[in-house]
Coordinates of C-alpha atoms and ligand atoms in Angstrom, one line a residue:
M1 CA 0.0 0.0 0.0
L2 CA 1.4 3.4 -0.9
L3 CA 0.4 6.8 0.4
I4 CA 0.8 9.7 -2.0
N5 CA 0.2 13.4 -1.7
T6 CA -2.0 15.0 -4.3
D7 CA -2.3 18.5 -5.5
H8 CA -5.1 19.2 -3.1
N9 CA -2.9 18.6 0.0
S10 CA -4.9 15.6 1.1
F11 CA -3.8 12.0 1.1
Y12 CA -5.2 9.2 -1.1
T13 CA -4.7 5.6 -0.4
I14 CA -3.3 3.7 -3.3
Y15 CA -3.4 0.0 -3.6
A16 CA -0.5 -0.3 -5.9
N17 CA -0.3 -3.8 -7.1
T18 CA 2.9 -4.2 -9.0
S19 CA 3.0 -7.9 -9.1
T20 CA 2.2 -9.6 -12.4
E21 CA 0.5 -12.6 -10.8
P22 CA -3.1 -12.9 -11.6
S23 CA -4.0 -14.2 -8.2
T24 CA -2.7 -11.1 -6.5
R25 CA -4.4 -8.6 -8.8
P26 CA -6.7 -6.4 -6.7
T27 CA -10.4 -6.5 -7.7
T28 CA -10.6 -2.8 -7.1
S29 CA -7.7 -0.4 -7.4
N30 CA -7.9 3.4 -7.0
V31 CA -4.6 4.0 -8.7
L32 CA -6.5 4.7 -11.9
T33 CA -9.5 6.4 -10.3
D34 CA -9.4 10.2 -10.5
T35 CA -10.8 12.7 -8.0
Y36 CA -14.1 12.8 -9.9
Q37 CA -14.5 9.0 -9.3
R38 CA -13.9 8.1 -12.9
H39 CA -12.2 4.7 -13.1
H40 CA -9.9 4.4 -16.0
D41 CA -9.9 0.8 -17.4
Y42 CA -9.2 1.6 -21.0
L43 CA -5.6 2.3 -22.2
R44 CA -4.8 3.5 -25.7
I45 CA -1.1 3.0 -26.6
S46 CA 0.4 4.8 -29.6
I47 CA 3.1 2.5 -30.8
T48 CA 4.6 4.6 -33.6
E49 CA 4.6 8.1 -35.0
R50 CA 5.0 6.9 -38.5
C51 CA 2.3 6.5 -41.0
N52 CA 1.9 5.3 -44.6
L53 CA -1.0 7.8 -45.3
R54 CA -1.2 11.6 -45.0
C55 CA -4.8 12.2 -44.0
T56 CA -5.5 15.9 -44.4
Y57 CA -7.5 16.1 -41.1
C58 CA -4.7 14.4 -39.1
M59 CA -1.4 15.2 -40.5
P60 CA -0.1 18.7 -40.9
E61 CA 0.4 19.4 -44.6
E62 CA 4.1 20.0 -44.0
G63 CA 4.4 16.6 -42.3
I64 CA 5.5 16.0 -38.7
Q65 CA 8.9 16.0 -37.2
L66 CA 9.5 12.4 -36.2
S67 CA 11.2 11.7 -32.8
P68 CA 14.6 10.0 -33.0
S69 CA 13.9 6.2 -32.8
D70 CA 15.7 6.0 -29.4
N71 CA 13.1 8.3 -27.9
L72 CA 10.3 5.9 -28.8
L73 CA 9.1 3.1 -26.6
K74 CA 10.6 -0.2 -27.3
K75 CA 8.5 -3.4 -27.4
E76 CA 9.7 -4.5 -24.0
E77 CA 8.9 -1.1 -22.5
I78 CA 5.4 -1.1 -24.0
L79 CA 4.8 -4.6 -22.6
H80 CA 6.2 -3.6 -19.2
L81 CA 3.8 -0.6 -19.0
A82 CA 0.9 -2.5 -20.3
K83 CA 1.3 -5.1 -17.7
L84 CA 1.5 -2.4 -15.0
F85 CA -1.7 -0.9 -16.2
V86 CA -3.5 -4.2 -16.4
N87 CA -2.5 -5.0 -12.9
Q88 CA -4.1 -1.8 -11.8
G89 CA -7.4 -2.6 -13.5
V90 CA -7.1 -1.8 -17.2
T91 CA -9.3 -4.3 -19.0
K92 CA -9.0 -2.9 -22.5
I93 CA -6.0 -1.9 -24.5
R94 CA -6.1 -0.3 -28.0
L95 CA -3.0 0.0 -30.2
T96 CA -3.0 3.1 -32.3
G97 CA -0.4 5.5 -33.8
G98 CA 0.6 6.8 -36.3
E99 CA -0.2 3.6 -38.2
P100 CA 0.4 0.6 -35.9
T101 CA 0.9 -1.9 -38.7
V102 CA 4.0 -0.1 -39.9
R103 CA 5.9 -1.2 -36.8
P104 CA 8.0 -4.2 -37.8
D105 CA 7.5 -6.0 -34.5
I106 CA 3.7 -5.5 -34.5
I107 CA 2.9 -9.2 -34.4
E108 CA 5.3 -10.0 -31.5
L109 CA 3.9 -6.9 -29.7
V110 CA 0.4 -8.2 -30.1
Q111 CA 1.5 -11.6 -28.9
G112 CA 3.0 -10.1 -25.8
L113 CA -0.1 -8.1 -25.1
G114 CA -2.4 -11.0 -25.9
A115 CA -0.7 -12.9 -23.1
L116 CA -2.0 -10.3 -20.7
K117 CA -5.4 -11.8 -21.1
Q118 CA -4.3 -14.3 -18.4
H119 CA -3.8 -11.3 -16.1
G120 CA -7.1 -9.5 -16.5
L121 CA -7.0 -8.0 -19.9
K122 CA -10.4 -8.6 -21.6
S123 CA -10.0 -6.8 -24.9
L124 CA -7.1 -6.1 -27.2
A125 CA -8.0 -3.7 -30.0
M126 CA -6.3 -1.9 -32.8
T127 CA -7.1 1.2 -34.9
S128 CA -5.5 1.0 -38.3
N129 CA -5.8 2.6 -41.7
G130 CA -5.9 -0.8 -43.2
I131 CA -3.2 -0.2 -45.9
A132 CA -0.8 -2.9 -44.6
L133 CA -3.2 -4.9 -42.6
K134 CA -4.8 -7.7 -44.6
R135 CA -1.8 -10.0 -44.8
K136 CA -0.9 -9.5 -41.1
L137 CA -4.5 -9.9 -39.8
P138 CA -4.6 -13.7 -39.4
A139 CA -1.5 -13.7 -37.3
L140 CA -2.7 -10.7 -35.2
V141 CA -6.0 -12.4 -34.5
E142 CA -4.2 -15.6 -33.6
A143 CA -2.0 -13.5 -31.2
G144 CA -5.1 -12.1 -29.4
L145 CA -6.3 -9.1 -31.3
D146 CA -10.1 -9.2 -30.9
T147 CA -11.4 -5.8 -31.9
L148 CA -10.5 -3.8 -35.0
N149 CA -11.3 -0.3 -36.2
V150 CA -10.3 0.5 -39.7
S151 CA -10.3 4.2 -40.8
L152 CA -12.0 4.8 -44.1
D153 CA -13.5 8.2 -45.0
T154 CA -14.9 7.5 -48.4
L155 CA -16.1 4.7 -50.7
D156 CA -14.8 6.7 -53.7
P157 CA -11.3 5.6 -54.6
H158 CA -10.5 9.0 -56.1
L159 CA -11.7 10.9 -53.1
F160 CA -9.7 8.5 -50.9
E161 CA -6.6 9.6 -52.7
I162 CA -7.5 13.2 -52.2
M163 CA -8.2 12.8 -48.5
T164 CA -5.2 10.6 -47.7
R165 CA -2.8 12.1 -50.2
R166 CA -2.0 8.5 -51.1
R167 CA -3.3 5.5 -53.1
G168 CA -4.6 2.3 -51.5
F169 CA -8.4 2.3 -51.3
D170 CA -8.6 -1.3 -52.5
K171 CA -6.2 -2.5 -49.8
V172 CA -8.3 -0.9 -47.1
V173 CA -11.5 -2.4 -48.3
G174 CA -9.7 -5.7 -48.7
A175 CA -8.6 -5.5 -45.0
I176 CA -12.1 -4.8 -43.9
D177 CA -13.4 -7.8 -45.9
E178 CA -10.7 -10.0 -44.5
A179 CA -11.5 -9.0 -40.9
V180 CA -15.2 -9.9 -41.5
K181 CA -14.1 -13.2 -43.2
L182 CA -12.0 -14.0 -40.1
G183 CA -15.1 -13.6 -38.0
M184 CA -13.8 -10.7 -36.0
P185 CA -16.9 -9.7 -34.0
H186 CA -16.5 -6.0 -33.8
V187 CA -15.3 -4.6 -37.1
K188 CA -15.7 -0.9 -37.0
I189 CA -15.1 1.7 -39.7
N190 CA -14.0 5.1 -38.6
T191 CA -15.1 7.9 -40.9
V192 CA -14.1 11.5 -40.2
V193 CA -16.8 13.7 -41.8
M194 CA -15.7 17.0 -43.3
R195 CA -18.3 19.3 -44.9
G196 CA -17.8 19.8 -48.6
I197 CA -15.3 17.1 -48.8
N198 CA -16.8 13.7 -47.8
D199 CA -20.1 14.5 -46.1
Q200 CA -22.1 13.2 -49.1
E201 CA -20.4 9.9 -48.4
V202 CA -22.6 9.1 -45.4
M203 CA -25.3 7.9 -47.8
N204 CA -22.9 5.5 -49.5
F205 CA -21.7 4.2 -46.1
A206 CA -25.3 3.7 -44.9
A207 CA -25.9 1.6 -48.1
Y208 CA -22.6 -0.2 -47.3
T209 CA -24.1 -1.5 -44.0
K210 CA -26.9 -3.3 -45.8
D211 CA -25.1 -6.6 -46.3
R212 CA -22.0 -6.2 -44.2
P213 CA -21.9 -6.8 -40.4
V214 CA -19.7 -3.7 -39.8
N215 CA -20.3 -0.7 -37.6
V216 CA -19.6 2.5 -39.5
R217 CA -18.9 5.4 -37.1
F218 CA -19.0 8.9 -38.3
I219 CA -16.6 11.1 -36.4
E220 CA -17.0 14.8 -36.0
Y221 CA -13.9 16.5 -37.3
M222 CA -11.8 17.7 -34.4
P223 CA -9.1 20.4 -34.2
F224 CA -5.5 19.4 -33.8
D225 CA -2.2 21.2 -34.5
G226 CA -1.7 21.7 -38.1
N227 CA -4.9 20.2 -39.4
K228 CA -6.4 23.6 -40.3
W229 CA -9.7 22.8 -38.5
N230 CA -12.4 25.3 -39.1
Q231 CA -15.9 25.3 -37.9
N232 CA -17.4 25.3 -41.4
K233 CA -15.9 21.9 -42.1
L234 CA -17.6 20.4 -39.0
V235 CA -20.9 18.6 -39.7
P236 CA -22.8 18.2 -36.5
F237 CA -24.1 14.6 -36.0
K238 CA -27.7 15.7 -35.8
E239 CA -27.5 17.1 -39.3
L240 CA -26.0 13.8 -40.5
I241 CA -28.8 11.8 -38.9
N242 CA -31.4 14.1 -40.6
R243 CA -29.8 13.6 -43.9
I244 CA -29.7 9.8 -43.6
E245 CA -33.2 9.6 -42.4
S246 CA -34.4 11.8 -45.3
M247 CA -33.3 8.9 -47.6
Y248 CA -33.6 5.8 -45.4
G249 CA -36.5 6.7 -43.1
K250 CA -36.3 6.6 -39.4
L251 CA -33.2 4.9 -38.0
D252 CA -33.6 2.4 -35.2
K253 CA -31.8 3.6 -32.0
L254 CA -29.7 0.9 -30.5
N255 CA -28.4 0.7 -26.9
D256 CA -25.1 2.3 -26.1
G257 CA -22.6 1.1 -23.5
A258 CA -21.9 3.0 -20.2
N259 CA -18.6 4.5 -21.4
D260 CA -19.5 4.6 -25.0
T261 CA -18.6 7.7 -27.0
T262 CA -20.7 6.4 -29.9
K263 CA -24.4 6.8 -30.4
H264 CA -25.5 3.7 -32.2
F265 CA -28.2 3.4 -34.9
Q266 CA -29.2 1.0 -37.6
V267 CA -31.1 1.2 -40.9
P268 CA -34.1 -1.1 -40.2
G269 CA -33.3 -4.6 -41.7
Y270 CA -29.6 -3.8 -42.4
K271 CA -26.9 -6.1 -41.1
G272 CA -24.4 -3.4 -40.1
K273 CA -24.8 -0.4 -37.8
L274 CA -24.2 3.3 -38.0
G275 CA -22.6 5.2 -35.1
F276 CA -21.9 8.9 -34.4
I277 CA -18.9 10.0 -32.4
T278 CA -20.1 13.4 -31.4
S279 CA -17.0 14.7 -29.8
M280 CA -17.6 18.2 -30.9
T281 CA -21.3 19.0 -30.5
D282 CA -22.7 16.7 -27.8
H283 CA -20.3 15.4 -25.3
F284 CA -19.2 15.5 -21.7
C285 CA -16.1 14.3 -19.9
G286 CA -18.1 12.8 -17.1
T287 CA -17.8 9.2 -18.1
C288 CA -14.3 9.3 -19.7
N289 CA -12.5 6.1 -18.8
R290 CA -9.5 6.5 -21.1
L291 CA -5.8 7.0 -20.6
R292 CA -3.2 7.3 -23.3
I293 CA 0.4 6.6 -23.8
T294 CA 2.2 8.4 -26.6
A295 CA 4.7 6.7 -28.8
D296 CA 7.5 8.5 -27.0
G297 CA 6.2 7.1 -23.7
N298 CA 4.3 10.0 -22.1
I299 CA 1.1 9.3 -20.2
K300 CA -1.7 11.7 -21.3
V301 CA -4.8 11.7 -19.2
C302 CA -6.8 13.8 -21.5
L303 CA -6.8 13.9 -25.3
F304 CA -6.9 17.7 -25.3
G305 CA -4.8 18.3 -22.2
N306 CA -1.2 19.3 -22.6
T307 CA 0.0 17.8 -19.3
E308 CA 2.2 14.8 -20.0
V309 CA 4.6 12.8 -17.9
S310 CA 7.4 10.7 -19.3
L311 CA 7.0 7.1 -18.2
R312 CA 9.8 6.2 -20.6
D313 CA 12.3 8.3 -18.8
L314 CA 11.3 6.7 -15.5
I315 CA 11.7 3.2 -16.8
R316 CA 15.1 4.1 -18.3
Q317 CA 16.2 5.6 -15.0
G318 CA 15.5 2.2 -13.5
K319 CA 12.6 3.3 -11.3
T320 CA 10.7 0.5 -9.6
D321 CA 7.2 -0.5 -10.6
E322 CA 5.9 1.0 -7.4
E323 CA 7.5 4.3 -8.2
L324 CA 6.0 4.1 -11.7
V325 CA 2.6 3.4 -10.3
E326 CA 2.9 6.3 -8.0
V327 CA 3.6 8.7 -10.9
I328 CA 0.8 7.2 -12.9
S329 CA -1.6 7.6 -10.1
S330 CA -0.6 11.2 -9.5
A331 CA -1.1 12.0 -13.2
V332 CA -4.6 10.4 -13.1
K333 CA -5.5 12.3 -9.9
K334 CA -4.6 15.6 -11.8
K335 CA -7.1 14.9 -14.6
K336 CA -9.5 17.8 -14.9
K337 CA -13.2 17.5 -14.7
Q338 CA -13.5 18.5 -18.3
H339 CA -11.4 20.2 -20.9
A340 CA -12.0 23.5 -22.6
G341 CA -14.6 24.2 -25.3
M342 CA -14.0 23.6 -28.9
F343 CA -13.2 27.1 -30.0
E344 CA -10.6 27.5 -27.3
L345 CA -9.2 24.2 -28.2
A346 CA -9.0 25.1 -31.8
S347 CA -6.8 28.0 -31.0
R348 CA -4.6 26.2 -28.5
K349 CA -1.5 24.2 -29.0
N350 CA -1.8 20.4 -28.8
R351 CA 0.1 17.5 -30.5
P352 CA -1.0 16.8 -34.0
M353 CA -3.4 13.9 -34.0
I354 CA -0.9 11.5 -35.5
L355 CA 1.3 12.0 -32.4
I356 CA -1.6 11.2 -30.0
G357 CA -3.3 8.5 -31.9
V358 CA -6.9 8.8 -30.8
V359 CA -10.4 9.5 -31.6
K360 CA -13.3 10.3 -29.3
Q361 CA -13.2 12.8 -26.5
R362 CA -16.3 13.9 -24.7
Y363 CA -17.2 17.6 -24.4
S364 CA -19.7 19.3 -22.3
S365 CA -22.6 20.5 -24.5
R366 CA -22.5 23.6 -22.3
T367 CA -19.2 24.6 -23.8
I368 CA -20.6 24.7 -27.3
P369 CA -22.1 27.9 -28.5
A370 CA -25.7 27.4 -29.4
Y371 CA -25.4 28.6 -33.0
L372 CA -22.9 25.8 -33.7
L373 CA -25.6 23.3 -33.1
S374 CA -27.8 24.6 -35.8
A375 CA -27.1 23.5 -39.4
P376 CA -28.2 26.7 -41.2
A377 CA -25.6 28.7 -39.5
M378 CA -23.0 26.5 -41.0
Q379 CA -24.2 26.6 -44.5
W380 CA -21.5 28.6 -46.3
T381 CA -18.6 26.3 -46.6
H382 CA -15.0 26.2 -47.6
Q383 CA -16.1 25.8 -51.2
R384 CA -14.7 29.2 -52.0
A385 CA -16.4 31.5 -54.5
Y386 CA -14.2 34.5 -54.6
Y387 CA -16.3 37.5 -53.7
S388 CA -14.8 40.7 -52.4
S389 CA -14.4 41.4 -48.7
K390 CA -12.0 43.8 -47.1
T391 CA -12.4 42.8 -43.5
D392 CA -12.8 39.1 -42.7
P393 CA -10.0 36.9 -43.9
E394 CA -12.4 33.9 -43.8
E395 CA -14.8 35.6 -46.2
P396 CA -14.6 34.6 -49.8
R397 CA -12.9 37.4 -51.9
L398 CA -11.5 38.1 -55.3
T399 CA -7.8 37.4 -54.9
H400 CA -6.8 38.8 -58.3
T401 CA -7.9 42.3 -57.5
D402 CA -6.6 44.9 -55.1
P403 CA -9.0 45.0 -52.2
H404 CA -8.8 48.8 -52.0
T405 CA -8.7 49.9 -55.6
G406 CA -10.3 46.9 -57.4
E407 CA -7.5 46.9 -59.9
A408 CA -6.3 43.6 -61.4
R409 CA -3.0 42.3 -60.0
M410 CA -1.0 39.2 -59.9
V411 CA -0.9 37.4 -56.5
S412 CA 2.6 37.2 -55.1
V413 CA 3.6 33.6 -54.4
T414 CA 7.2 34.3 -53.8
D415 CA 7.1 33.3 -50.1
K416 CA 4.8 30.3 -50.5
T417 CA 6.0 26.8 -49.9
P418 CA 5.6 24.5 -52.9
T419 CA 3.2 21.6 -52.3
K420 CA 1.8 18.8 -54.5
R421 CA -1.4 20.1 -56.1
E422 CA -3.9 18.5 -58.4
A423 CA -7.1 19.7 -60.1
K424 CA -9.7 17.9 -62.2
A425 CA -11.9 19.7 -64.7
V426 CA -14.7 18.1 -66.7
G427 CA -17.0 19.3 -69.6
R428 CA -18.9 18.1 -72.6
I429 CA -19.9 18.9 -76.1
V430 CA -23.3 17.8 -77.1
L431 CA -23.9 17.1 -80.8
P432 CA -27.1 16.7 -82.9
N433 CA -28.0 13.1 -83.7
Q434 CA -26.6 13.1 -87.2
A435 CA -23.3 14.6 -86.3
Y436 CA -23.0 12.4 -83.3
K437 CA -23.6 9.4 -85.5
L438 CA -20.9 10.6 -87.9
L439 CA -18.5 10.9 -85.1
R440 CA -19.5 7.5 -83.8
D441 CA -19.1 5.9 -87.2
N442 CA -15.7 7.4 -87.5
Q443 CA -16.7 9.3 -90.7
V444 CA -15.5 12.5 -89.3
H445 CA -12.2 10.9 -88.3
S446 CA -11.4 10.3 -91.9
M447 CA -11.6 14.0 -92.7
K448 CA -9.1 15.2 -90.2
G449 CA -7.8 12.2 -88.3
N450 CA -9.0 10.7 -85.1
V451 CA -11.0 13.5 -83.5
L452 CA -10.7 12.4 -79.9
T453 CA -7.0 11.8 -80.1
V454 CA -6.4 15.2 -81.7
A455 CA -8.6 16.8 -79.1
Q456 CA -6.6 15.1 -76.4
I457 CA -3.3 16.4 -77.6
A458 CA -4.8 19.9 -78.0
G459 CA -5.9 19.7 -74.4
I460 CA -2.5 18.8 -73.2
Q461 CA -0.8 21.6 -75.2
A462 CA -3.4 24.0 -74.0
A463 CA -2.8 23.2 -70.3
K464 CA 0.9 24.0 -70.8
A465 CA 0.1 27.3 -72.4
T466 CA -2.4 28.4 -69.8
S467 CA -0.2 31.2 -68.3
N468 CA 0.2 32.7 -71.9
L469 CA -3.6 32.8 -72.3
I470 CA -4.9 33.9 -68.9
P471 CA -3.1 37.1 -68.1
L472 CA -2.7 36.8 -64.3
C473 CA -2.0 33.1 -64.2
H474 CA 1.5 32.1 -63.0
P475 CA 3.6 29.9 -65.3
L476 CA 4.0 26.5 -63.7
L477 CA 6.0 23.4 -64.3
L478 CA 3.3 20.7 -64.7
G479 CA 4.1 17.2 -63.5
L480 CA 1.1 15.5 -65.2
I481 CA -1.5 16.4 -67.7
D482 CA -4.0 13.6 -68.3
V483 CA -6.8 14.5 -70.7
R484 CA -9.4 11.9 -71.5
L485 CA -12.3 12.0 -74.0
W486 CA -15.0 9.5 -74.6
L487 CA -18.4 9.2 -76.3
D488 CA -21.6 9.1 -74.3
D489 CA -24.4 7.6 -76.4
E490 CA -27.1 8.6 -74.0
K491 CA -26.2 12.3 -74.0
R492 CA -25.0 12.2 -77.6
S493 CA -21.9 14.0 -76.3
V494 CA -18.2 13.8 -76.1
E495 CA -17.3 13.9 -72.4
C496 CA -13.9 15.3 -71.3
E497 CA -12.0 15.0 -68.1
S498 CA -8.6 16.6 -67.5
V499 CA -6.4 16.0 -64.5
V500 CA -3.4 18.3 -64.0
Q501 CA -0.7 18.0 -61.3
T502 CA 2.1 20.1 -60.2
S503 CA 4.4 20.5 -57.3
G504 CA 4.2 24.3 -57.0
K505 CA 3.2 27.4 -55.2
T506 CA -0.2 27.9 -57.0
G507 CA -3.0 25.6 -57.9
V508 CA -3.7 24.1 -61.3
E509 CA -7.4 24.6 -61.6
M510 CA -6.9 27.0 -64.6
E511 CA -4.7 24.5 -66.3
A512 CA -7.3 21.8 -65.9
L513 CA -10.1 24.1 -67.1
T514 CA -8.0 25.2 -70.1
A515 CA -7.2 21.7 -71.1
T516 CA -10.9 20.6 -71.0
S517 CA -12.1 23.8 -72.8
V518 CA -9.5 23.5 -75.6
A519 CA -10.1 19.8 -76.1
L520 CA -13.8 20.4 -76.5
L521 CA -13.2 23.3 -78.9
T522 CA -11.1 21.0 -80.9
V523 CA -13.9 18.5 -81.2
Y524 CA -16.1 21.4 -82.3
D525 CA -13.6 22.5 -84.9
M526 CA -13.3 19.0 -86.3
C527 CA -17.0 18.4 -86.5
K528 CA -18.2 21.9 -87.7
A529 CA -18.3 20.9 -91.3
A530 CA -21.0 18.4 -90.4
T531 CA -23.0 20.7 -88.1
K532 CA -22.8 24.0 -86.2
E533 CA -25.5 23.0 -83.8
M534 CA -23.1 21.8 -81.1
V535 CA -23.2 23.0 -77.5
I536 CA -20.2 23.0 -75.2
Q537 CA -21.4 22.9 -71.7
D538 CA -20.8 22.2 -68.0
I539 CA -17.1 23.0 -68.0
R540 CA -16.1 23.1 -64.4
V541 CA -13.6 22.1 -61.8
V542 CA -14.8 19.1 -59.8
S543 CA -12.0 18.5 -57.4
K544 CA -8.7 19.9 -56.2
T545 CA -6.0 19.1 -53.7
G546 CA -3.1 20.9 -52.1
G547 CA -2.6 24.5 -51.2
K548 CA -3.8 26.5 -48.2
S549 CA -7.5 25.7 -48.6
G550 CA -6.8 21.9 -48.7
P551 CA -8.7 19.3 -50.7
W552 CA -12.1 20.2 -52.2
K553 CA -14.6 18.2 -54.1
S554 CA -17.7 19.4 -55.9
D555 CA -21.0 18.3 -54.4
N556 CA -22.3 17.8 -58.0
V557 CA -20.1 14.9 -59.0
K558 CA -22.0 11.9 -60.0
Ligands
LIG1 N1 -3.5 5.4 -38.4 C1 -4.5 4.8 -37.7 C2 -5.9 5.1 -38.4 O1 -5.9 6.1 -39.1 O2 -6.8 4.4 -38.1 C3 -4.6 5.0 -36.3 C4 -4.2 6.4 -35.8 S1 -5.4 7.6 -36.2 C5 -4.7 9.1 -35.5 C6 -6.7 7.2 -35.1 C7 -8.1 7.8 -35.5 O3 -8.1 9.2 -35.3 C8 -8.5 7.5 -36.9 O4 -9.7 6.8 -37.0 C9 -8.6 8.9 -37.5 O5 -9.7 8.9 -38.5 C10 -9.0 9.7 -36.3 N2 -8.7 11.1 -36.5 C11 -7.5 11.7 -36.9 N3 -7.6 13.0 -37.0 C12 -8.8 13.4 -36.6 C13 -9.5 14.6 -36.5 N4 -9.0 15.8 -36.7 N5 -10.8 14.6 -36.1 C14 -11.4 13.4 -35.8 N6 -10.8 12.2 -35.9 C15 -9.5 12.2 -36.3
LIG2 FE1 -2.1 8.2 -40.7 FE2 -4.2 7.5 -39.3 FE3 -3.4 10.0 -39.3 FE4 -4.4 9.0 -41.4 S1 -5.5 9.3 -39.5 S2 -2.5 10.2 -41.3 S3 -3.8 7.0 -41.4 S4 -2.3 8.3 -38.4

């Protein structure tokens, strides 16, 4: 038995059981109980800072500074700490990161943790992005992994690439299917919802639960260092429920567990479930039962708290288990009743998400301004139309005119950092029946060559010449120009899609638009001998990535 002094100058009795024997494990320990009587039986351990994706909401665009590998917890240290926590009453451990599967010793680590099930651990979980998971999954399950959360924010492979800045959609879906096939009982999909980016995906995910026994959980977008959080991108869960119910009818409300941060629902008759992790608009810290260990070995008692104590240093200094338990207990006792409100948090410093490795924190609804809870107040989004505004930097404005005189001017990009940027523009030319038939039958081709190929080359050349055509456009070195044209029999049209990439200081929307426009003009030119009744229409940018405003996707993409 240890006696420790707390902040409040009173003494707490701590039953510090540092033995690893199951028989001596106390049934109740107050080491992990804080001063608000919250008992912490859930430990989330971040086992790496590395990741094979670059999700825009998690990772700062410029990347993160990785700790030297010596600073990170070694497998033995993780197992040592895990055992200590289990002995004090932790019954659930979740491995997270970074991406836990990129750790080379992940299977041995899970084996070691799985062995703690003989010492009181009931559940061993992992949150993974699924990219490198499928092949390792059977061994992980064999080693004791029983609960899996896979992060997937969209069912559209292209949007996946935009949101994660990497390819790999099929691998993630493959990992989810594998987990279901292996009979894992609680396969969960974590979907961070961002307005104007993937909020339309909730409908697709609802459909996804029809035949799959998975639990898709929509997570409200949270602010962390470097993720450029802004309230317009947050979609309150109530709005999402309304949207889903407008298409699927009333959802069945399911029971939630005592410490559950998820509100569970189900489309009647569907196999899977839908959940809402309402961290931002409807939460409280009152039932929080989580503690976290960061990859560099700090204990973090609150996701949004900045207080951290290095357990790694204590282990390396050769402190005894009793001393470690004392420090852990003291940290737990300092846990605040609740953390600050969302706006305050958004402006505060915290680790980037990737360095904490978590979802789900409860907020007091009292800390959320009432207007945030109403959907209409959030209607204008980051989909920037550039109107003029001299005062509010968040207001859309015309960037190519002087805010005071209205005169045209080029935007200075001299001090900007180059980033990878991509834009996609689409458009079509609709032809009368007869001309379309000619095009289809290749009759027009024979007059001036293959129309679509010529149009494609014209589009590519045009993209390169954009800065010569549009006066205030900066010249850019383009890394990729991909112009595709195809016939659509139903619309009697030639459809065009142009994707342009660069690693530069300004975006490539104008290049993509120019490519599409000129490709379609070329079709017009080559068919005008047959008809002049052609209509070029619907030329527009449908998605873009990179730059300060981050990824954007049009709501009107079918
Ligand atoms: N790499 C793993 C993954 O993505 O599943 C584990 C680590 S990741 C930091 C853990 C979870 O945090 C993921 O489900 C991710 O979607 C979520 N997350 C990251 N940034 C977030 C944010 N700004 N708001 C809400 N959830 C976020
Ligand atoms: Fe990597 Fe997970 Fe963060 Fe995405 S959410 S960047 S997968 S750690």
